[in-house]
Amino acid sequence: MDFILELGRYMADNGSELFALTIEHILMVVYAIALALIVGIPLGILAAKVEKLAPVILSLVNILQLVPSIAMLAILLLYFGLGFQTVVIGLFLYSLLPIVRNTYVGIREVESGVTEAGKGIGMTPLQLLMKVEFPLSIPFLMAGLRVAAVIAVAVATIAPYIGGGGLGKEIISGISFQNDIRIYAGAVPAAALAIIADLILGIVEKRTKKRFAN
């Protein structure tokens, strides 16, 4: 109980600084996820439409996911230097797999009868994709986005090792000074962000499923 009270006092006394770190953490994640959507959705569609490319694309994004996060950021550091930009690129690469894979699965799961009906009324392949296949794949995409967001929030906590900010700065400072209070002051908001992102995107995912199921 004493520890919780002490943690509460510390977070209240340093509220403005922790709030600034939280905003920076959120921005890193948002920028990375936005990039992952811009790149990942076309890659997922390409994999679904060109069967020969699917193993190559999915294997590449799988490999990116398998690289340990600290190693990934260290490699990026060599090419892009220290700072916010390098962290965003690292988070972007880590967020690609669930978005690419779920877009691919979503497009492939569209029933053949639906696509045949679209062709029957004279839709071009592009119209079929944009008006039928991609909209029906959105619930799958939202599931991938949900996973990507949680991963990005977690990985962003090691950003200070390569000159980034965010809540990881407080965690790493706590480790350096062997201060449990500072570690938890960074870890608790980071965990809360991951939970909030998961809950919000989970609600959106359920709504999209209901919408396209009707």
Coordinates of C-alpha atoms in Angstrom, one line a residue:
M1 CA 0.0 0.0 0.0
D2 CA 2.8 2.4 0.9
F3 CA 4.4 1.7 -2.5
I4 CA 1.2 2.5 -4.3
L5 CA 0.8 5.8 -2.4
E6 CA 4.4 6.7 -3.1
L7 CA 3.9 5.9 -6.8
G8 CA 0.7 8.0 -6.8
R9 CA 2.5 11.0 -5.2
Y10 CA 5.4 10.7 -7.7
M11 CA 3.1 10.6 -10.7
A12 CA 1.1 13.6 -9.3
D13 CA 4.2 15.6 -8.7
N14 CA 5.6 14.8 -12.1
G15 CA 2.3 14.8 -14.0
S16 CA 3.2 17.4 -16.6
E17 CA 6.4 15.6 -17.6
L18 CA 4.7 12.2 -17.7
F19 CA 1.9 13.7 -19.8
A20 CA 4.4 15.0 -22.3
L21 CA 6.1 11.6 -22.5
T22 CA 2.8 10.0 -23.0
I23 CA 1.9 12.3 -25.9
E24 CA 5.3 11.6 -27.5
H25 CA 4.7 7.9 -27.0
I26 CA 1.3 8.1 -28.7
L27 CA 2.7 10.2 -31.6
M28 CA 5.4 7.6 -32.3
V29 CA 2.9 4.8 -32.4
V30 CA 0.3 6.8 -34.5
Y31 CA 2.9 7.8 -37.1
A32 CA 4.2 4.2 -37.3
I33 CA 0.8 2.7 -37.6
A34 CA -0.2 5.2 -40.3
L35 CA 2.9 4.3 -42.3
A36 CA 2.2 0.6 -41.8
L37 CA -1.4 1.1 -43.2
I38 CA -0.2 3.0 -46.2
V39 CA 2.4 0.4 -47.1
G40 CA 0.8 -2.8 -45.6
I41 CA -2.7 -2.6 -47.2
P42 CA -1.3 -2.4 -50.8
L43 CA 1.1 -5.2 -50.0
G44 CA -1.6 -7.4 -48.6
I45 CA -3.8 -6.7 -51.6
L46 CA -0.9 -7.5 -54.0
A47 CA -0.2 -10.8 -52.1
A48 CA -3.9 -11.7 -52.4
K49 CA -4.2 -10.9 -56.1
V50 CA -0.8 -12.2 -57.3
E51 CA -0.4 -15.7 -55.9
K52 CA 3.2 -16.1 -56.9
L53 CA 4.1 -13.0 -54.8
A54 CA 2.2 -14.0 -51.7
P55 CA 4.9 -16.3 -50.3
V56 CA 7.6 -13.7 -50.9
I57 CA 5.7 -10.8 -49.3
L58 CA 4.4 -12.8 -46.3
S59 CA 7.9 -14.3 -45.7
L60 CA 9.5 -10.9 -45.7
V61 CA 7.2 -9.3 -43.2
N62 CA 7.4 -12.5 -41.1
I63 CA 11.2 -12.1 -41.0
L64 CA 10.9 -8.5 -39.9
Q65 CA 8.7 -9.6 -37.0
L66 CA 11.2 -12.3 -35.9
V67 CA 14.1 -9.8 -35.5
P68 CA 14.4 -8.9 -31.8
S69 CA 13.2 -5.3 -31.3
I70 CA 16.4 -4.1 -29.7
A71 CA 18.4 -5.6 -32.6
M72 CA 16.1 -4.0 -35.2
L73 CA 16.5 -0.6 -33.6
A74 CA 20.2 -1.0 -33.4
I75 CA 20.4 -1.8 -37.1
L76 CA 18.3 1.2 -38.0
L77 CA 20.4 3.4 -35.8
L78 CA 23.4 2.6 -38.0
Y79 CA 21.6 4.0 -41.1
F80 CA 19.3 6.7 -39.7
G81 CA 21.0 7.9 -36.6
L82 CA 19.5 8.7 -33.2
G83 CA 16.1 10.2 -32.8
F84 CA 12.3 10.1 -33.3
Q85 CA 12.5 9.2 -37.0
T86 CA 14.4 6.0 -36.4
V87 CA 12.0 4.9 -33.7
V88 CA 9.0 5.5 -36.0
I89 CA 10.7 3.5 -38.8
G90 CA 11.3 0.6 -36.4
L91 CA 7.8 0.6 -35.1
F92 CA 6.5 0.8 -38.7
L93 CA 8.5 -2.4 -39.7
Y94 CA 7.2 -4.2 -36.6
S95 CA 3.6 -3.2 -37.4
L96 CA 3.6 -4.5 -41.0
L97 CA 3.1 -8.2 -40.4
P98 CA -0.4 -8.1 -38.8
I99 CA -1.7 -5.5 -41.3
V100 CA -0.3 -7.2 -44.4
R101 CA -1.3 -10.7 -43.3
N102 CA -4.9 -9.7 -42.2
T103 CA -5.5 -7.7 -45.4
Y104 CA -4.3 -10.7 -47.4
V105 CA -6.6 -13.1 -45.5
G106 CA -9.5 -10.7 -45.7
I107 CA -9.3 -10.4 -49.5
R108 CA -8.9 -14.1 -49.9
E109 CA -11.8 -14.9 -47.6
V110 CA -14.3 -13.0 -49.8
E111 CA -16.7 -15.7 -51.1
S112 CA -16.3 -16.5 -54.8
G113 CA -20.0 -16.1 -55.3
V114 CA -19.8 -12.5 -54.3
T115 CA -17.0 -11.7 -56.7
E116 CA -18.7 -13.6 -59.5
A117 CA -21.9 -11.5 -58.9
G118 CA -19.8 -8.4 -59.2
K119 CA -18.3 -9.6 -62.5
G120 CA -21.7 -10.5 -63.7
I121 CA -22.9 -6.9 -63.4
G122 CA -19.9 -5.6 -65.4
M123 CA -17.5 -4.5 -62.6
T124 CA -13.9 -4.1 -63.6
P125 CA -11.3 -5.8 -61.4
L126 CA -10.5 -2.4 -59.8
Q127 CA -14.2 -1.7 -59.1
L128 CA -14.6 -5.2 -57.7
L129 CA -11.6 -4.6 -55.4
M130 CA -12.6 -1.2 -54.2
K131 CA -16.4 -1.7 -53.9
V132 CA -16.7 -5.3 -52.9
E133 CA -13.5 -7.2 -51.8
F134 CA -11.7 -4.5 -49.8
P135 CA -14.8 -3.3 -47.9
L136 CA -15.6 -7.0 -46.9
S137 CA -12.0 -7.4 -45.7
I138 CA -12.1 -4.4 -43.3
P139 CA -13.1 -6.5 -40.2
F140 CA -9.9 -8.6 -40.8
L141 CA -7.9 -5.5 -41.3
M142 CA -9.2 -4.0 -38.0
A143 CA -8.1 -7.2 -36.2
G144 CA -4.6 -6.7 -37.7
L145 CA -4.6 -3.1 -36.8
R146 CA -5.5 -4.0 -33.2
V147 CA -2.5 -6.3 -32.9
A148 CA -0.2 -3.9 -34.6
A149 CA -1.2 -1.1 -32.2
V150 CA -0.5 -3.1 -29.1
I151 CA 2.8 -4.3 -30.4
A152 CA 3.9 -0.8 -31.3
V153 CA 3.0 0.6 -27.9
A154 CA 5.1 -2.1 -26.2
V155 CA 8.1 -1.8 -28.5
A156 CA 8.1 2.0 -28.2
T157 CA 9.2 1.7 -24.6
I158 CA 12.7 0.9 -25.7
A159 CA 12.9 4.0 -27.9
P160 CA 15.2 5.9 -25.5
Y161 CA 18.0 3.4 -26.3
I162 CA 18.3 5.0 -29.8
G163 CA 17.6 8.6 -28.8
G164 CA 13.8 8.5 -28.8
G165 CA 11.5 9.6 -26.1
G166 CA 8.2 8.4 -24.8
L167 CA 7.4 6.6 -21.6
G168 CA 10.4 4.3 -22.0
K169 CA 12.5 7.3 -21.0
E170 CA 11.0 7.1 -17.5
I171 CA 11.4 3.3 -17.4
I172 CA 15.0 3.4 -18.4
S173 CA 15.8 6.2 -16.0
G174 CA 14.3 4.1 -13.3
I175 CA 16.5 1.1 -14.3
S176 CA 19.6 3.3 -14.4
F177 CA 19.0 4.8 -10.9
Q178 CA 17.5 1.5 -9.5
N179 CA 14.3 3.4 -8.7
D180 CA 11.2 1.2 -8.7
I181 CA 8.9 4.1 -8.5
R182 CA 10.2 5.7 -11.8
I183 CA 10.0 2.3 -13.5
Y184 CA 6.4 1.9 -12.6
A185 CA 5.6 5.5 -13.4
G186 CA 6.6 4.8 -17.0
A187 CA 5.4 1.2 -17.2
V188 CA 1.8 1.8 -15.8
P189 CA 0.9 4.5 -18.4
A190 CA 2.4 2.4 -21.2
A191 CA 0.4 -0.6 -20.2
A192 CA -2.7 1.6 -19.9
L193 CA -2.1 2.8 -23.4
A194 CA -1.9 -0.7 -24.8
I195 CA -5.1 -1.7 -23.0
I196 CA -7.0 1.4 -24.2
A197 CA -5.8 0.8 -27.8
D198 CA -6.8 -2.8 -27.6
L199 CA -10.3 -2.0 -26.1
I200 CA -11.1 0.8 -28.6
L201 CA -9.9 -1.1 -31.7
G202 CA -11.7 -4.2 -30.3
I203 CA -15.0 -2.2 -30.2
V204 CA -14.4 -0.9 -33.8
E205 CA -13.6 -4.4 -35.0
K206 CA -16.8 -5.8 -33.5
R207 CA -18.8 -3.0 -35.1
T208 CA -17.3 -3.6 -38.5
K209 CA -18.0 -7.3 -38.2
K210 CA -21.7 -6.6 -37.4
R211 CA -22.0 -4.0 -40.2
F212 CA -20.6 -6.3 -42.9
A213 CA -22.4 -9.4 -41.5
N214 CA -25.8 -7.7 -42.1

